[in-house]
Tab-separated table of C-alpha atoms and ligand atoms in Angstrom:
chain	number	residue	atom	x	y	z
A	87	MET	CA	17.179	51.867	-94.482
A	88	ASN	CA	20.042	54.317	-94.006
A	89	ASP	CA	20.534	54.477	-97.763
A	90	GLU	CA	16.923	55.409	-98.274
A	91	TYR	CA	17.228	58.333	-95.845
A	92	ARG	CA	20.492	59.453	-97.433
A	93	LEU	CA	19.061	59.421	-100.953
A	94	ARG	CA	16.034	61.399	-99.856
A	95	MET	CA	18.300	63.959	-98.210
A	96	GLU	CA	20.649	64.210	-101.181
A	97	ALA	CA	17.704	64.778	-103.523
A	98	GLN	CA	17.076	68.161	-101.859
A	99	ASP	CA	18.152	71.298	-103.764
A	100	LEU	CA	19.745	73.787	-101.386
A	101	THR	CA	19.834	76.534	-104.038
A	102	LYS	CA	16.048	76.697	-103.734
A	103	GLU	CA	13.821	77.821	-100.828
A	104	PRO	CA	13.098	75.058	-98.285
A	105	PRO	CA	10.046	72.936	-99.213
A	106	THR	CA	6.889	73.603	-97.188
A	107	ASP	CA	5.805	69.941	-97.095
A	108	GLU	CA	6.975	67.579	-94.365
A	109	PRO	CA	9.108	65.557	-94.105
A	110	ASP	CA	10.871	66.969	-97.218
A	111	ARG	CA	11.395	70.267	-95.447
A	112	GLN	CA	13.345	68.464	-92.725
A	113	TYR	CA	15.409	66.489	-95.262
A	114	TYR	CA	16.336	69.864	-96.799
A	115	PHE	CA	17.562	71.158	-93.412
A	116	MET	CA	19.348	67.876	-92.704
A	117	LYS	CA	21.333	68.369	-95.911
A	118	LYS	CA	22.104	71.930	-94.883
A	119	CYS	CA	23.250	70.735	-91.432
A	120	ARG	CA	25.421	68.108	-93.050
A	121	GLY	CA	27.254	70.856	-94.932
A	122	ILE	CA	27.768	72.891	-91.737
A	123	VAL	CA	28.948	69.852	-89.748
A	124	LYS	CA	31.321	68.846	-92.575
A	125	LYS	CA	32.857	72.336	-92.691
A	126	LYS	CA	33.367	72.457	-88.927
A	127	SER	CA	34.884	69.008	-88.867
A	128	GLU	CA	37.310	69.959	-91.667
A	129	GLU	CA	38.365	73.012	-89.632
A	130	LEU	CA	38.973	70.815	-86.587
A	131	GLY	CA	40.554	67.973	-88.546
A	132	ARG	CA	38.316	65.390	-86.850
A	133	PRO	CA	34.683	64.243	-86.919
A	134	LEU	CA	32.148	66.135	-84.792
A	135	THR	CA	30.811	64.057	-81.906
A	136	CYS	CA	27.397	64.030	-80.280
A	137	SER	CA	26.247	62.501	-77.001
A	138	LEU	CA	22.527	61.814	-76.608
A	139	THR	CA	20.988	60.789	-73.266
A	140	SER	CA	17.426	59.609	-72.926
A	141	PHE	CA	15.602	59.814	-69.598
A	142	GLY	CA	12.279	58.164	-68.810
A	143	CYS	CA	10.012	55.752	-70.634
A	144	GLN	CA	10.047	53.673	-73.827
A	145	MET	CA	8.375	56.522	-75.728
A	146	ASN	CA	11.318	58.761	-74.957
A	147	ALA	CA	13.753	56.006	-75.904
A	148	ARG	CA	12.014	55.729	-79.287
A	149	ASP	CA	12.083	59.521	-79.737
A	150	SER	CA	15.815	59.399	-79.031
A	151	GLU	CA	16.268	56.859	-81.829
A	152	LYS	CA	14.630	59.415	-84.138
A	153	LEU	CA	16.968	62.162	-82.897
A	154	ALA	CA	19.924	59.812	-83.370
A	155	GLY	CA	18.815	59.075	-86.956
A	156	ILE	CA	18.733	62.787	-87.758
A	157	LEU	CA	22.104	63.407	-86.086
A	158	LYS	CA	23.714	60.576	-88.003
A	159	GLN	CA	22.380	61.815	-91.351
A	160	SER	CA	23.604	65.304	-90.401
A	161	GLY	CA	27.139	63.948	-90.143
A	162	TYR	CA	27.624	63.602	-86.387
A	163	VAL	CA	29.389	60.614	-84.863
A	164	LEU	CA	27.439	59.406	-81.835
A	165	THR	CA	29.478	58.840	-78.670
A	166	GLU	CA	28.861	57.830	-75.058
A	167	ASP	CA	31.362	60.438	-73.865
A	168	GLU	CA	29.705	63.643	-72.658
A	169	ASN	CA	32.753	65.679	-73.445
A	170	ALA	CA	31.379	65.981	-76.979
A	171	ASP	CA	30.795	68.742	-79.546
A	172	PHE	CA	27.048	68.444	-79.077
A	173	VAL	CA	25.211	67.138	-75.999
A	174	ILE	CA	21.452	66.458	-75.963
A	175	TYR	CA	19.227	65.422	-73.082
A	176	ASN	CA	15.830	63.996	-73.966
A	177	THR	CA	14.137	64.656	-70.646
A	178	CYS	CA	11.324	63.153	-68.560
A	179	THR	CA	9.170	64.855	-65.945
A	180	VAL	CA	6.874	62.106	-64.687
A	181	ARG	CA	8.400	62.370	-61.202
A	182	ASP	CA	10.486	65.169	-59.733
A	183	ASN	CA	13.639	63.060	-59.374
A	184	ALA	CA	13.825	62.849	-63.194
A	185	ASN	CA	13.953	66.664	-63.300
A	186	GLN	CA	16.559	66.849	-60.534
A	187	ARG	CA	18.855	64.489	-62.428
A	188	VAL	CA	18.753	66.773	-65.453
A	189	TYR	CA	19.612	69.865	-63.409
A	190	GLY	CA	22.470	67.984	-61.713
A	191	ARG	CA	23.945	66.872	-65.027
A	192	LEU	CA	23.530	70.341	-66.533
A	193	GLY	CA	25.782	71.640	-63.761
A	194	VAL	CA	28.488	69.191	-64.842
A	195	LEU	CA	27.993	70.164	-68.509
A	196	ASN	CA	28.515	73.804	-67.646
A	197	GLY	CA	32.022	72.892	-66.422
A	198	LEU	CA	32.768	70.994	-69.641
A	199	LYS	CA	31.483	73.832	-71.808
A	200	LYS	CA	33.750	76.329	-70.075
A	201	LYS	CA	36.705	74.239	-71.244
A	202	ASN	CA	35.224	73.750	-74.716
A	203	PRO	CA	33.254	76.911	-75.641
A	204	HIS	CA	32.323	75.383	-79.032
A	205	MET	CA	30.204	72.765	-77.280
A	206	LYS	CA	26.507	72.973	-78.120
A	207	ILE	CA	23.854	71.845	-75.623
A	208	ALA	CA	20.244	70.983	-76.431
A	209	LEU	CA	17.341	69.960	-74.190
A	210	CYS	CA	14.105	68.388	-75.361
A	211	GLY	CA	11.356	66.058	-74.182
A	212	CYS	CA	8.580	66.187	-71.604
A	213	MET	CA	10.252	68.412	-69.015
A	214	MET	CA	10.577	71.193	-71.605
A	215	GLN	CA	6.780	71.382	-71.975
A	216	GLU	CA	6.583	72.968	-68.510
A	217	GLY	CA	6.671	76.747	-68.408
A	218	ALA	CA	8.377	76.870	-64.997
A	219	VAL	CA	11.236	74.703	-66.282
A	220	ILE	CA	11.837	77.013	-69.251
A	221	ASP	CA	11.880	80.043	-66.932
A	222	LYS	CA	14.439	78.358	-64.698
A	223	ILE	CA	16.717	77.368	-67.599
A	224	ARG	CA	16.460	80.852	-69.091
A	225	LYS	CA	17.494	82.337	-65.777
A	226	SER	CA	20.013	79.899	-64.317
A	227	TYR	CA	21.297	77.771	-67.215
A	228	ARG	CA	22.074	80.381	-69.832
A	229	PHE	CA	24.708	78.210	-71.508
A	230	VAL	CA	22.017	75.959	-73.070
A	231	ASP	CA	21.824	76.556	-76.856
A	232	LEU	CA	18.594	74.889	-77.964
A	233	ILE	CA	15.335	73.890	-76.272
A	234	PHE	CA	12.397	72.162	-77.951
A	235	GLY	CA	9.495	70.039	-76.758
A	236	THR	CA	7.596	66.847	-77.470
A	237	HIS	CA	5.282	68.143	-80.219
A	238	ASN	CA	7.902	69.504	-82.625
A	239	ILE	CA	10.583	66.851	-82.327
A	240	PHE	CA	10.216	66.194	-86.079
A	241	LYS	CA	11.515	69.760	-86.620
A	242	PHE	CA	14.887	68.880	-85.120
A	243	PRO	CA	16.889	69.344	-88.392
A	244	GLU	CA	15.438	72.820	-88.919
A	245	LEU	CA	16.123	73.747	-85.282
A	246	LEU	CA	19.689	72.456	-85.576
A	247	CYS	CA	20.296	74.816	-88.505
A	248	THR	CA	18.827	77.736	-86.553
A	249	MET	CA	21.090	76.859	-83.621
A	250	PHE	CA	24.193	76.916	-85.848
A	251	GLU	CA	23.218	80.313	-87.233
A	252	SER	CA	22.511	81.970	-83.883
A	253	ASP	CA	24.509	82.910	-80.796
A	254	SER	CA	21.557	83.105	-78.417
A	255	MET	CA	19.399	80.453	-76.810
A	256	ILE	CA	16.783	79.058	-79.250
A	257	ILE	CA	13.507	78.053	-77.618
A	258	ASP	CA	10.710	76.455	-79.640
A	259	ILE	CA	7.907	74.873	-77.605
A	260	TRP	CA	4.463	74.044	-78.983
A	261	GLU	CA	1.397	73.784	-76.748
A	262	ASP	CA	-0.082	70.871	-78.672
A	263	THR	CA	-0.317	69.487	-82.203
A	264	ASN	CA	-2.376	67.150	-84.322
A	265	GLN	CA	0.441	66.739	-86.821
A	266	ILE	CA	2.187	63.354	-87.156
A	267	VAL	CA	5.205	63.492	-89.469
A	268	GLU	CA	6.157	60.134	-90.989
A	269	ASP	CA	9.335	58.817	-92.608
A	270	LEU	CA	12.148	60.656	-90.860
A	271	PRO	CA	15.410	58.764	-90.272
A	272	VAL	CA	15.703	56.446	-87.281
A	273	GLU	CA	18.857	54.936	-85.811
A	274	ARG	CA	17.855	51.869	-83.798
A	275	LYS	CA	19.678	50.919	-80.612
A	276	TYR	CA	19.117	47.219	-81.342
A	277	LEU	CA	19.165	45.793	-84.864
A	278	PHE	CA	16.753	42.983	-84.019
A	279	LYS	CA	14.089	44.774	-81.988
A	280	SER	CA	12.319	48.079	-82.229
A	281	GLY	CA	9.594	50.208	-80.715
A	282	ILE	CA	6.796	51.472	-82.964
A	283	ASN	CA	4.681	54.433	-81.872
A	284	ILE	CA	1.048	53.649	-82.496
A	285	MET	CA	-0.324	56.685	-80.705
A	286	PHE	CA	0.835	59.857	-79.016
A	287	GLY	CA	-0.513	61.734	-75.996
A	288	CYS	CA	-3.052	60.791	-73.378
A	289	ASN	CA	-6.642	61.782	-72.580
A	290	ASN	CA	-7.014	60.092	-69.231
A	291	PHE	CA	-5.976	62.827	-66.824
A	292	CYS	CA	-5.164	60.638	-63.843
A	293	SER	CA	-5.070	63.280	-61.138
A	294	TYR	CA	-1.380	62.743	-60.200
A	295	CYS	CA	-0.051	62.545	-63.747
A	296	ILE	CA	1.636	65.251	-65.766
A	297	VAL	CA	1.770	63.252	-69.010
A	298	PRO	CA	-1.474	64.608	-70.561
A	299	TYR	CA	-0.125	68.139	-70.041
A	300	VAL	CA	3.277	67.517	-71.600
A	301	ARG	CA	2.389	65.004	-74.318
A	302	GLY	CA	-0.943	66.537	-75.327
A	303	ARG	CA	-4.161	64.923	-76.496
A	304	GLU	CA	-4.418	61.387	-77.772
A	305	ARG	CA	-3.646	60.946	-81.492
A	306	SER	CA	-3.448	57.554	-83.186
A	307	ARG	CA	-1.278	56.865	-86.193
A	308	SER	CA	-3.090	55.338	-89.136
A	309	PRO	CA	-2.972	51.517	-89.234
A	310	LYS	CA	-1.565	51.769	-92.773
A	311	ASP	CA	1.485	53.740	-91.576
A	312	ILE	CA	2.019	51.415	-88.604
A	313	ILE	CA	1.855	48.266	-90.730
A	314	ARG	CA	4.162	49.794	-93.338
A	315	GLU	CA	6.713	50.648	-90.631
A	316	ALA	CA	6.445	47.152	-89.106
A	317	GLU	CA	6.914	45.531	-92.539
A	318	ARG	CA	9.962	47.632	-93.268
A	319	LEU	CA	11.451	46.814	-89.869
A	320	ALA	CA	10.853	43.095	-90.440
A	321	LYS	CA	12.644	43.362	-93.814
A	322	ASP	CA	15.492	45.114	-92.028
A	323	GLY	CA	16.018	42.183	-89.636
A	324	VAL	CA	13.741	43.118	-86.730
A	325	VAL	CA	12.167	40.064	-85.063
A	326	GLU	CA	10.493	41.792	-82.117
A	327	VAL	CA	8.384	44.961	-82.096
A	328	MET	CA	6.953	46.852	-79.150
A	329	LEU	CA	3.826	48.869	-79.975
A	330	LEU	CA	4.013	52.051	-77.931
A	331	GLY	CA	1.346	54.367	-76.548
A	332	GLN	CA	0.377	55.870	-73.187
A	333	ASN	CA	-2.825	53.853	-73.337
A	334	VAL	CA	-2.738	51.395	-76.241
A	335	ASN	CA	-6.180	50.008	-75.362
A	336	SER	CA	-7.820	53.164	-76.612
A	337	TYR	CA	-5.936	53.007	-79.941
A	338	GLY	CA	-7.890	54.118	-82.995
A	339	ARG	CA	-10.637	56.108	-81.317
A	340	ASN	CA	-9.790	59.380	-83.043
A	341	LEU	CA	-9.273	57.851	-86.485
A	342	GLU	CA	-11.765	58.515	-89.270
A	343	GLU	CA	-12.126	54.836	-89.934
A	344	SER	CA	-12.263	53.446	-86.416
A	345	VAL	CA	-9.912	50.506	-85.773
A	346	SER	CA	-9.511	48.794	-82.409
A	347	PHE	CA	-6.218	47.827	-80.818
A	348	ALA	CA	-7.218	44.156	-81.054
A	349	GLU	CA	-7.759	44.572	-84.814
A	350	LEU	CA	-4.418	46.314	-85.221
A	351	LEU	CA	-2.685	43.432	-83.416
A	352	ARG	CA	-4.265	40.924	-85.809
A	353	GLU	CA	-2.772	42.837	-88.742
A	354	VAL	CA	0.702	43.083	-87.186
A	355	GLU	CA	0.563	39.354	-86.461
A	356	LYS	CA	0.359	38.648	-90.224
A	357	ILE	CA	3.714	40.244	-91.012
A	358	ASP	CA	6.305	37.705	-92.134
A	359	GLY	CA	9.593	37.830	-90.285
A	360	LEU	CA	8.190	39.304	-87.082
A	361	GLU	CA	8.319	36.678	-84.373
A	362	ARG	CA	7.382	38.631	-81.260
A	363	ILE	CA	4.935	41.438	-80.573
A	364	ARG	CA	4.886	43.411	-77.340
A	365	PHE	CA	2.926	46.479	-76.341
A	366	MET	CA	2.979	49.105	-73.618
A	367	THR	CA	0.970	50.475	-71.719
A	368	SER	CA	-2.519	49.148	-71.055
A	369	HIS	CA	-5.063	50.992	-68.973
A	370	PRO	CA	-7.201	48.494	-67.007
A	371	LYS	CA	-10.406	50.411	-67.682
A	372	ASP	CA	-10.068	49.900	-71.455
A	373	LEU	CA	-8.793	46.325	-71.658
A	374	SER	CA	-11.424	44.460	-73.693
A	375	ASP	CA	-12.367	40.791	-73.868
A	376	GLY	CA	-11.576	41.132	-77.572
A	377	LEU	CA	-7.968	41.904	-76.672
A	378	ILE	CA	-7.735	38.930	-74.292
A	379	GLU	CA	-9.067	36.742	-77.123
A	380	VAL	CA	-6.461	38.047	-79.588
A	381	MET	CA	-3.639	37.564	-77.087
A	382	LYS	CA	-4.827	34.045	-76.327
A	383	GLU	CA	-4.984	32.985	-79.981
A	384	SER	CA	-1.795	34.712	-81.052
A	385	LYS	CA	1.450	32.885	-81.727
A	386	LYS	CA	3.455	36.098	-81.687
A	387	ILE	CA	2.061	38.312	-78.927
A	388	CYS	CA	4.353	37.927	-75.948
A	389	ARG	CA	3.147	36.480	-72.678
A	390	HIS	CA	3.557	39.769	-70.844
A	391	LEU	CA	0.984	42.355	-69.951
A	392	HIS	CA	1.890	45.563	-68.149
A	393	LEU	CA	-1.260	46.631	-66.336
A	394	PRO	CA	-0.714	49.600	-64.010
A	395	LEU	CA	-2.674	49.248	-60.767
A	396	GLN	CA	-1.509	52.532	-59.123
A	397	SER	CA	-3.477	51.740	-55.942
A	398	GLY	CA	-5.556	48.885	-54.546
A	399	SER	CA	-7.844	51.171	-52.568
A	400	THR	CA	-11.065	52.039	-54.374
A	401	ARG	CA	-11.250	55.330	-52.513
A	402	ILE	CA	-7.763	56.343	-53.652
A	403	LEU	CA	-8.390	55.036	-57.180
A	404	GLN	CA	-11.364	57.341	-57.358
A	405	ALA	CA	-9.319	60.324	-56.185
A	406	MET	CA	-6.715	59.337	-58.786
A	407	ASN	CA	-9.443	59.397	-61.480
A	408	ARG	CA	-8.517	55.893	-62.591
A	409	ARG	CA	-12.129	54.865	-63.266
A	410	TYR	CA	-11.997	51.293	-61.909
A	411	THR	CA	-12.417	49.783	-58.459
A	412	LYS	CA	-10.171	47.399	-56.561
A	413	GLU	CA	-12.586	44.562	-57.335
A	414	GLN	CA	-12.737	45.372	-61.048
A	415	TYR	CA	-8.950	45.336	-61.259
A	416	VAL	CA	-8.617	42.033	-59.382
A	417	ASP	CA	-11.374	40.426	-61.484
A	418	LEU	CA	-9.654	41.526	-64.686
A	419	ALA	CA	-6.212	40.305	-63.605
A	420	LEU	CA	-7.578	36.962	-62.422
A	421	LYS	CA	-9.568	36.567	-65.643
A	422	ILE	CA	-6.327	37.020	-67.592
A	423	ARG	CA	-4.562	34.521	-65.318
A	424	ARG	CA	-7.383	32.028	-65.980
A	425	GLU	CA	-7.568	32.555	-69.736
A	426	ILE	CA	-3.825	32.715	-70.417
A	427	PRO	CA	-2.048	30.990	-67.510
A	428	ASP	CA	1.479	31.613	-68.811
A	429	MET	CA	0.915	35.382	-69.166
A	430	ALA	CA	3.131	37.461	-66.859
A	431	ILE	CA	1.374	40.487	-65.379
A	432	THR	CA	3.462	43.435	-64.236
A	433	THR	CA	2.304	46.712	-62.772
A	434	ASP	CA	3.027	50.221	-61.513
A	435	ILE	CA	2.050	51.290	-58.002
A	436	ILE	CA	2.181	54.713	-56.357
A	437	VAL	CA	2.486	55.074	-52.576
A	438	GLY	CA	1.786	58.323	-50.748
A	439	PHE	CA	-0.951	59.790	-52.945
A	440	PRO	CA	-2.756	62.642	-51.069
A	441	GLY	CA	-5.061	61.291	-48.372
A	442	GLU	CA	-3.651	57.759	-48.488
A	443	THR	CA	-3.645	55.984	-45.105
A	444	MET	CA	-1.926	52.779	-44.014
A	445	ALA	CA	-5.317	51.067	-44.425
A	446	ASP	CA	-5.245	52.073	-48.116
A	447	VAL	CA	-1.728	50.688	-48.497
A	448	GLU	CA	-2.987	47.430	-46.955
A	449	GLU	CA	-5.654	47.308	-49.687
A	450	THR	CA	-2.895	47.650	-52.295
A	451	ILE	CA	-0.901	44.902	-50.583
A	452	ASP	CA	-4.013	42.730	-50.672
A	453	VAL	CA	-4.224	43.122	-54.462
A	454	VAL	CA	-0.537	42.216	-54.778
A	455	ARG	CA	-1.170	39.076	-52.700
A	456	GLN	CA	-4.122	38.081	-54.874
A	457	VAL	CA	-2.639	38.815	-58.288
A	458	LYS	CA	1.022	37.989	-57.497
A	459	PHE	CA	2.606	40.271	-60.089
A	460	GLU	CA	5.710	38.966	-61.874
A	461	ASN	CA	7.113	42.428	-61.273
A	462	ALA	CA	5.822	45.697	-59.844
A	463	PHE	CA	7.423	49.112	-60.232
A	464	THR	CA	6.711	50.971	-57.020
A	465	PHE	CA	6.971	54.755	-56.818
A	466	LEU	CA	6.703	57.298	-54.051
A	467	TYR	CA	4.084	59.857	-55.013
A	468	SER	CA	5.689	62.952	-56.513
A	469	LYS	CA	3.802	66.229	-56.565
A	470	ARG	CA	3.593	67.577	-60.144
A	471	THR	CA	2.696	71.250	-60.437
A	472	GLY	CA	-0.469	71.820	-62.447
A	473	THR	CA	-2.038	68.414	-61.766
A	474	PRO	CA	-5.236	68.199	-59.649
A	475	ALA	CA	-3.495	66.056	-56.995
A	476	ALA	CA	-0.866	68.747	-56.394
A	477	ALA	CA	-3.630	71.076	-55.206
A	478	MET	CA	-5.123	68.517	-52.785
A	479	GLU	CA	-4.791	69.553	-49.175
A	480	ASN	CA	-4.101	66.210	-47.519
A	481	GLN	CA	-0.550	65.622	-48.825
A	482	VAL	CA	1.085	62.653	-47.084
A	483	PRO	CA	4.272	63.240	-45.041
A	484	GLU	CA	7.295	61.593	-46.674
A	485	GLU	CA	8.010	59.436	-43.613
A	486	THR	CA	4.527	57.885	-43.685
A	487	ALA	CA	4.775	57.260	-47.424
A	488	LYS	CA	8.171	55.625	-47.008
A	489	GLU	CA	6.849	53.297	-44.330
A	490	GLY	CA	3.980	52.157	-46.566
A	491	PHE	CA	6.395	51.832	-49.473
A	492	ALA	CA	8.724	49.523	-47.517
A	493	ARG	CA	5.826	47.338	-46.421
A	494	LEU	CA	4.523	47.048	-49.966
A	495	LEU	CA	7.947	46.342	-51.427
A	496	ARG	CA	8.469	43.283	-49.224
A	497	VAL	CA	5.218	41.707	-50.437
A	498	VAL	CA	5.955	42.621	-54.058
A	499	GLN	CA	9.336	40.899	-53.834
A	500	ASP	CA	7.972	37.781	-52.131
A	501	THR	CA	5.106	37.273	-54.568
A	502	ALA	CA	7.288	38.003	-57.603
A	503	ARG	CA	9.790	35.398	-56.428
A	504	GLU	CA	6.994	32.908	-55.988
A	505	ARG	CA	5.829	33.468	-59.588
A	506	ALA	CA	9.340	33.331	-61.014
A	507	ALA	CA	10.028	30.016	-59.246
A	508	LEU	CA	7.198	28.390	-61.229
A	509	LEU	CA	9.376	28.445	-64.351
A	510	GLN	CA	12.146	26.361	-62.758
A	511	GLY	CA	13.375	23.571	-65.044
A	512	GLN	CA	11.291	24.580	-68.079
A	513	VAL	CA	12.771	24.933	-71.566
A	514	LEU	CA	11.551	28.184	-73.131
A	515	PRO	CA	12.486	30.321	-76.145
A	516	ALA	CA	14.618	33.360	-75.296
A	517	LEU	CA	15.620	36.206	-77.586
A	518	ALA	CA	19.387	36.627	-77.140
A	519	GLU	CA	19.752	40.396	-76.695
A	520	GLU	CA	23.302	41.177	-75.644
A	521	VAL	CA	26.548	40.001	-74.129
A	522	ASN	CA	26.222	39.921	-70.343
A	523	GLY	CA	27.677	43.086	-68.791
A	524	GLN	CA	29.490	41.243	-65.992
A	525	ASP	CA	30.615	38.005	-67.662
A	526	ASP	CA	31.295	38.097	-71.381
A	527	SER	CA	31.039	34.320	-71.763
A	528	LEU	CA	27.315	34.735	-71.074
A	529	LEU	CA	24.497	36.128	-73.187
A	530	THR	CA	21.480	37.883	-71.754
A	531	GLY	CA	18.178	36.793	-73.204
A	532	ARG	CA	14.532	37.612	-72.654
A	533	LEU	CA	11.664	35.150	-72.462
A	534	SER	CA	8.327	35.881	-74.043
A	535	ASN	CA	7.037	36.724	-70.530
A	536	ASN	CA	9.824	39.334	-70.167
A	537	THR	CA	11.897	37.305	-67.652
A	538	ILE	CA	15.631	37.690	-68.123
A	539	VAL	CA	17.865	34.626	-68.455
A	540	HIS	CA	21.666	34.512	-68.635
A	541	PHE	CA	23.265	31.571	-70.450
A	542	PRO	CA	26.602	30.647	-72.017
A	543	GLY	CA	26.597	31.435	-75.732
A	544	ASP	CA	28.431	32.988	-78.626
A	545	ARG	CA	27.677	36.582	-79.623
A	546	SER	CA	26.677	35.336	-83.085
A	547	LEU	CA	23.405	34.237	-81.429
A	548	ILE	CA	22.449	37.844	-80.631
A	549	GLY	CA	19.139	38.683	-82.284
A	550	ARG	CA	18.120	35.027	-82.519
A	551	ILE	CA	15.502	33.157	-80.535
A	552	VAL	CA	17.007	30.084	-78.865
A	553	ASP	CA	15.624	27.450	-76.505
A	554	VAL	CA	17.019	27.787	-72.990
A	555	ARG	CA	16.600	25.513	-69.983
A	556	LEU	CA	15.881	27.631	-66.887
A	557	GLU	CA	18.125	26.069	-64.279
A	558	GLU	CA	18.557	28.418	-61.367
A	559	CYS	CA	16.148	31.096	-60.205
A	560	HIS	CA	17.789	34.193	-58.678
A	561	GLY	CA	14.630	35.996	-57.619
A	562	PHE	CA	13.792	38.017	-60.712
A	563	TYR	CA	16.057	36.368	-63.262
A	564	TYR	CA	17.342	32.936	-64.241
A	565	THR	CA	20.575	31.336	-65.281
A	566	GLY	CA	20.498	28.375	-67.646
A	567	HIS	CA	21.835	26.692	-70.780
A	568	THR	CA	20.719	26.457	-74.387
A	569	VAL	CA	19.370	23.046	-75.369
B	1470	5AD	N1	4.218	60.371	-58.716
B	1470	5AD	C1	4.666	59.092	-58.654
B	1470	5AD	N2	4.548	58.218	-59.656
B	1470	5AD	C2	3.947	58.640	-60.785
B	1470	5AD	N3	3.695	58.012	-61.941
B	1470	5AD	C3	3.086	58.877	-62.773
B	1470	5AD	N4	2.944	60.067	-62.175
B	1470	5AD	C4	3.465	59.951	-60.934
B	1470	5AD	C5	3.605	60.840	-59.836
B	1470	5AD	N5	3.163	62.087	-59.879
B	1470	5AD	C6	4.003	56.593	-62.173
B	1470	5AD	C7	2.742	55.804	-62.474
B	1470	5AD	C8	2.863	55.501	-63.930
B	1470	5AD	C9	4.357	55.424	-64.093
B	1470	5AD	C10	4.826	55.579	-65.487
B	1470	5AD	O1	4.838	56.476	-63.296
B	1470	5AD	O2	2.775	54.629	-61.697
B	1470	5AD	O3	2.204	54.306	-64.302
B	1471	SF4	FE1	-0.641	59.156	-66.711
B	1471	SF4	FE2	-2.902	57.888	-66.690
B	1471	SF4	FE3	-1.955	58.715	-68.998
B	1471	SF4	FE4	-0.779	56.716	-67.720
B	1471	SF4	S1	-2.819	56.718	-68.573
B	1471	SF4	S2	0.206	58.449	-68.613
B	1471	SF4	S3	-1.001	57.271	-65.622
B	1471	SF4	S4	-2.614	59.988	-67.316
């Protein structure tokens, strides 16, 4: 696919004005950037390097692959080393600790930039959609060269050119957009698996959550564009796709010709070469029987459903604006367990939401005991400025929240272990993903239900689906052998 991007870029005529149509306009600026990068690298007698760090969720990781594609076409060599000619942080702001990590690392970058004044620094992603963050960077982090947000990420080539031509900080943040620009370059992290955005934004406004404010309103991509991307990925060697959206269950609602998520999955299923389909994230209130039916019948949809609970207390769920009760959630999860017994269910839980008491935490623990999640990501509530929950008066003291959190975590770990142990001795297909970080005689693979298994194997197996006997359970993961 790299050749296709390159040809499209080379076809641009820089003696003319930039095209007004997208994505051609961006291919024009990419070509212009390539010239600038080439000239600088000739002056230095070495290639220009770029380090790109992605914080946060799968959506951000996919956005970073798009940034990487543009950087590569512009002539940069991507590196892990932050002492690079260009450093970019694709930020997250879902909880405050994500923001704090960015500020901490910016401090370190400042030191590096003092030694290398040619270094360029760019910030993008969710955190940049917050006015207070921009004010702070303007005031205290003046060495940053370029800031853009989530809605204009497709404009990255044009912004890069502006950055090269200017000595002052470039800031370009859009409030919202209904534009979806297709067909820009992408540089995948893995050759054999890929995310595919099926929708952007979120309309749910859970009262604790900043996402609807920083990612804007829900917009679905057309099924035609999604299928075309999936087909091209399959031709390029991808065997596993992950369909991405803040709430995939409401896919298609804003499209002229309304298509449901279940219908979209049926179409993706038909694509030759694709062997596994995953998706993320499902909102319990929108998960239809139609979807359960499709998952049950499918040969390709993975046996893993991420179904954020957030709280098991109906009172707190209501204050969170989640629009389901404890009982509705439990009924749904148990229905899935009944219909598709080998389906792993994972979840997200927040502890310490305003007004939450230990009795509420006990309700959450009760749900965990009933559903027995294969895995649960537990978070301490983080106050996000501008969300309704931040203005609630009954904020929970950190100590109380931590106590509830510790109690919950113990039950989460026990029940998850119990579920994992059920797989003991089975032979199941695993996608070999990488060489094990600690022991290079081992490969790390992933089962359809998202469980990790380490097994001896040659790196030539990476990207292939192999049968593995699950021999020893280590809590969340297994070790085993291919059969
Ligand atoms: N505080 C703590 N956790 C949060 N999440 C979202 N917003 C907050 C917040 N303000 C968690 C939710 C969500 C996951 C991605 O992050 O559990 O599902
Ligand atoms: Fe936040 Fe709710 Fe949207 Fe998830 S669905 S991102 S929790 S607002």
